[in-house]
mmCIF file of C-alpha atoms in Angstrom:
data_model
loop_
_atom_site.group_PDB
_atom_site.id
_atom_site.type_symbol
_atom_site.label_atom_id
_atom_site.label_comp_id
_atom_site.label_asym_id
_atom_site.label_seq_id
_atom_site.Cartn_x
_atom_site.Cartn_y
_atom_site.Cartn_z
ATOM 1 C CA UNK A 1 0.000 0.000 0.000
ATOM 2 C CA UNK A 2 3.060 2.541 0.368
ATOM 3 C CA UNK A 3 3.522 2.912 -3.149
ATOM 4 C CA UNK A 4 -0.311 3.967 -3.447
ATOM 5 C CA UNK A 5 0.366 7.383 -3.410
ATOM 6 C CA UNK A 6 3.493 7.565 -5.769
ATOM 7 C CA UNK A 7 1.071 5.674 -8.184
ATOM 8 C CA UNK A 8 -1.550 8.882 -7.512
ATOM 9 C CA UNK A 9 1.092 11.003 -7.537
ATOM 10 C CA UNK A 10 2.439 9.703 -11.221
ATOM 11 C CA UNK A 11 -1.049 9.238 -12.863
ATOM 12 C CA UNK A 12 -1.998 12.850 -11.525
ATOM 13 C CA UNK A 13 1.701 14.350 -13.417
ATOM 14 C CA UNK A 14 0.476 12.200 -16.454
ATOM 15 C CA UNK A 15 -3.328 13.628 -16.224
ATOM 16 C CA UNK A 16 -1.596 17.472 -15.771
ATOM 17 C CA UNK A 17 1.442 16.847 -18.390
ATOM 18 C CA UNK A 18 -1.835 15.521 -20.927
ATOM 19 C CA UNK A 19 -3.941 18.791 -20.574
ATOM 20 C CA UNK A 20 -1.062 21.013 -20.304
ATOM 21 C CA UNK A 21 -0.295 19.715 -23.883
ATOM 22 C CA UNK A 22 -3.745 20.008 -25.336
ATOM 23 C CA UNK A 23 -3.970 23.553 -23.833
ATOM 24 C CA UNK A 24 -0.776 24.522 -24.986
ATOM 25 C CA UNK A 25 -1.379 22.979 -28.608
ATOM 26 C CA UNK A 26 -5.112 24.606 -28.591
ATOM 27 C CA UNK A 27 -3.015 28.258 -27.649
ATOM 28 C CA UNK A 28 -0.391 27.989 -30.080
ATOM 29 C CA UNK A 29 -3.611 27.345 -33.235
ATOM 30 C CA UNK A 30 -5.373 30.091 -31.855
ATOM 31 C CA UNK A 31 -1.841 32.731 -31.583
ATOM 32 C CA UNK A 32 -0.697 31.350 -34.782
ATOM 33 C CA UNK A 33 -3.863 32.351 -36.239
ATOM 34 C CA UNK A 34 -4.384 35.726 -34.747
ATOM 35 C CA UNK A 35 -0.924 36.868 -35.454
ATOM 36 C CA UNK A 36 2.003 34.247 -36.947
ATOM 37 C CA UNK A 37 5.168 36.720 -36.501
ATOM 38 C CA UNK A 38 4.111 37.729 -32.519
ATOM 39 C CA UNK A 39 3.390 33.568 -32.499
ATOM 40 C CA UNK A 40 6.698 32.425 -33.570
ATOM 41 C CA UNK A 41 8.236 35.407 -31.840
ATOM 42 C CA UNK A 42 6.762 33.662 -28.071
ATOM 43 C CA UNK A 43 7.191 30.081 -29.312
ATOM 44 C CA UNK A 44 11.078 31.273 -29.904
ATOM 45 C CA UNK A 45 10.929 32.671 -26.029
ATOM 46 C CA UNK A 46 9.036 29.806 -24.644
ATOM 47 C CA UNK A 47 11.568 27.160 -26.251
ATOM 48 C CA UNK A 48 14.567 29.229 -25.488
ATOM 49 C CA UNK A 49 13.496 29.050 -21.359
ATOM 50 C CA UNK A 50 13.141 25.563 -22.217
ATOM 51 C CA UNK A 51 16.444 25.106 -23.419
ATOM 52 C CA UNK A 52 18.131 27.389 -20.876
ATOM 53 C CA UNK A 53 16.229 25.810 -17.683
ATOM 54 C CA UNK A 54 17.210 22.054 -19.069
ATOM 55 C CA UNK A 55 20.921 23.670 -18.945
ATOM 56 C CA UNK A 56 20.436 24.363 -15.887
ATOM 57 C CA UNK A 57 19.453 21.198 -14.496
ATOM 58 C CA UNK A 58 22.369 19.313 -16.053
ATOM 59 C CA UNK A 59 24.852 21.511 -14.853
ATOM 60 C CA UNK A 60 23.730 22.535 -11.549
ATOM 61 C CA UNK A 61 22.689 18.016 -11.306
ATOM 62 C CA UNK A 62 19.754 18.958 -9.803
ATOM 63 C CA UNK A 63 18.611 15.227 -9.958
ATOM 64 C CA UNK A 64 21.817 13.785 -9.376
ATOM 65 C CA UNK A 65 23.383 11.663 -11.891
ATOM 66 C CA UNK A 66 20.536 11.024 -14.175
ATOM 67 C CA UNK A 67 20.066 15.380 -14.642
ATOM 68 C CA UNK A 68 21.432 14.781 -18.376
ATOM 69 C CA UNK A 69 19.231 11.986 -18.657
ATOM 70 C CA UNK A 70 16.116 13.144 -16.922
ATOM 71 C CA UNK A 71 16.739 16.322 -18.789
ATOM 72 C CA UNK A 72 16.840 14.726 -22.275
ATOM 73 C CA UNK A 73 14.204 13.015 -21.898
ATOM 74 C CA UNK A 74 11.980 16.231 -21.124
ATOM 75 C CA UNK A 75 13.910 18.165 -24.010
ATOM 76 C CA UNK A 76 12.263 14.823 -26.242
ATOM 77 C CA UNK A 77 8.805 15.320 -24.643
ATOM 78 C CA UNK A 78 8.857 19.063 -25.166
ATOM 79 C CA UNK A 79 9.723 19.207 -28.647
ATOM 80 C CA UNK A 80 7.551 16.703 -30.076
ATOM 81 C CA UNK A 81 4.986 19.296 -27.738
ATOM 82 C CA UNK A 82 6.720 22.376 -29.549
ATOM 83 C CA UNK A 83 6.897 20.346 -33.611
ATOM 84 C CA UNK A 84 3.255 19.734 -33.465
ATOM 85 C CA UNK A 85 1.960 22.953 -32.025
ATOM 86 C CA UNK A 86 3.711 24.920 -34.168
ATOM 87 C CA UNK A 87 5.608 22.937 -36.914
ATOM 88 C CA UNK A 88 9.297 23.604 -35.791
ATOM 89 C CA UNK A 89 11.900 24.406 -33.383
ATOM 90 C CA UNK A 90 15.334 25.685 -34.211
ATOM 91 C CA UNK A 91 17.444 22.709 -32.229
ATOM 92 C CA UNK A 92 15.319 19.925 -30.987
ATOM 93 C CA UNK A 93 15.549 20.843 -26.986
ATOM 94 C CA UNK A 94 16.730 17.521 -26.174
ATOM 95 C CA UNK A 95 20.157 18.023 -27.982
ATOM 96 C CA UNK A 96 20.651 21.490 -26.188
ATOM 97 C CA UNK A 97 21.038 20.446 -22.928
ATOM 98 C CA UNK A 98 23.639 18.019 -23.876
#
């Protein structure tokens, strides 16, 4: 019964991560319709403090030694997020952390 609540605790990340995604994706239609140059102009912010945050992890090993791996992993995650909400990203996030 003790790993009950890590179980919760991972389903609930999964159930966040999941409509985090769809609300990001549903944001990035609406501001790519509205207006595409202010769009790409945030999506270039918002994956830049990806990239620089991931940097951080690996060098200050927050997690220990799995940061560069826990950190890749993300950087995957994310961009696959950031390539189908808004087509591209400069470097996939997963190879700028490394």
């Amino acid at each position: 019964m003790s790993d009950e609540p890590v179980t919760v605790e991972r389903a609930g990340e999964r159930l966040a991560y999941h409509l985090l995604t769809e609300a990001y994706r549903d944001l990035a239609s609406v501001l790519l319709s509205a207006d595409a140059k202010a769009a790409r102009s945030l999506f270039h912010a918002v994956e830049a403090r990806t990239a620089d945050a991931l940097r951080a992890v690996v060098a200050e090993r927050r997690d220990g030694p799995a940061s560069l791996r826990i950190a890749r992993a993300v950087g995957g995650q994310l961009n696959e997020l950031f390539e189908g909400a808004h087509g591209h990203t400069g470097i996939p996030a997963s190879r700028r952390v490394a």
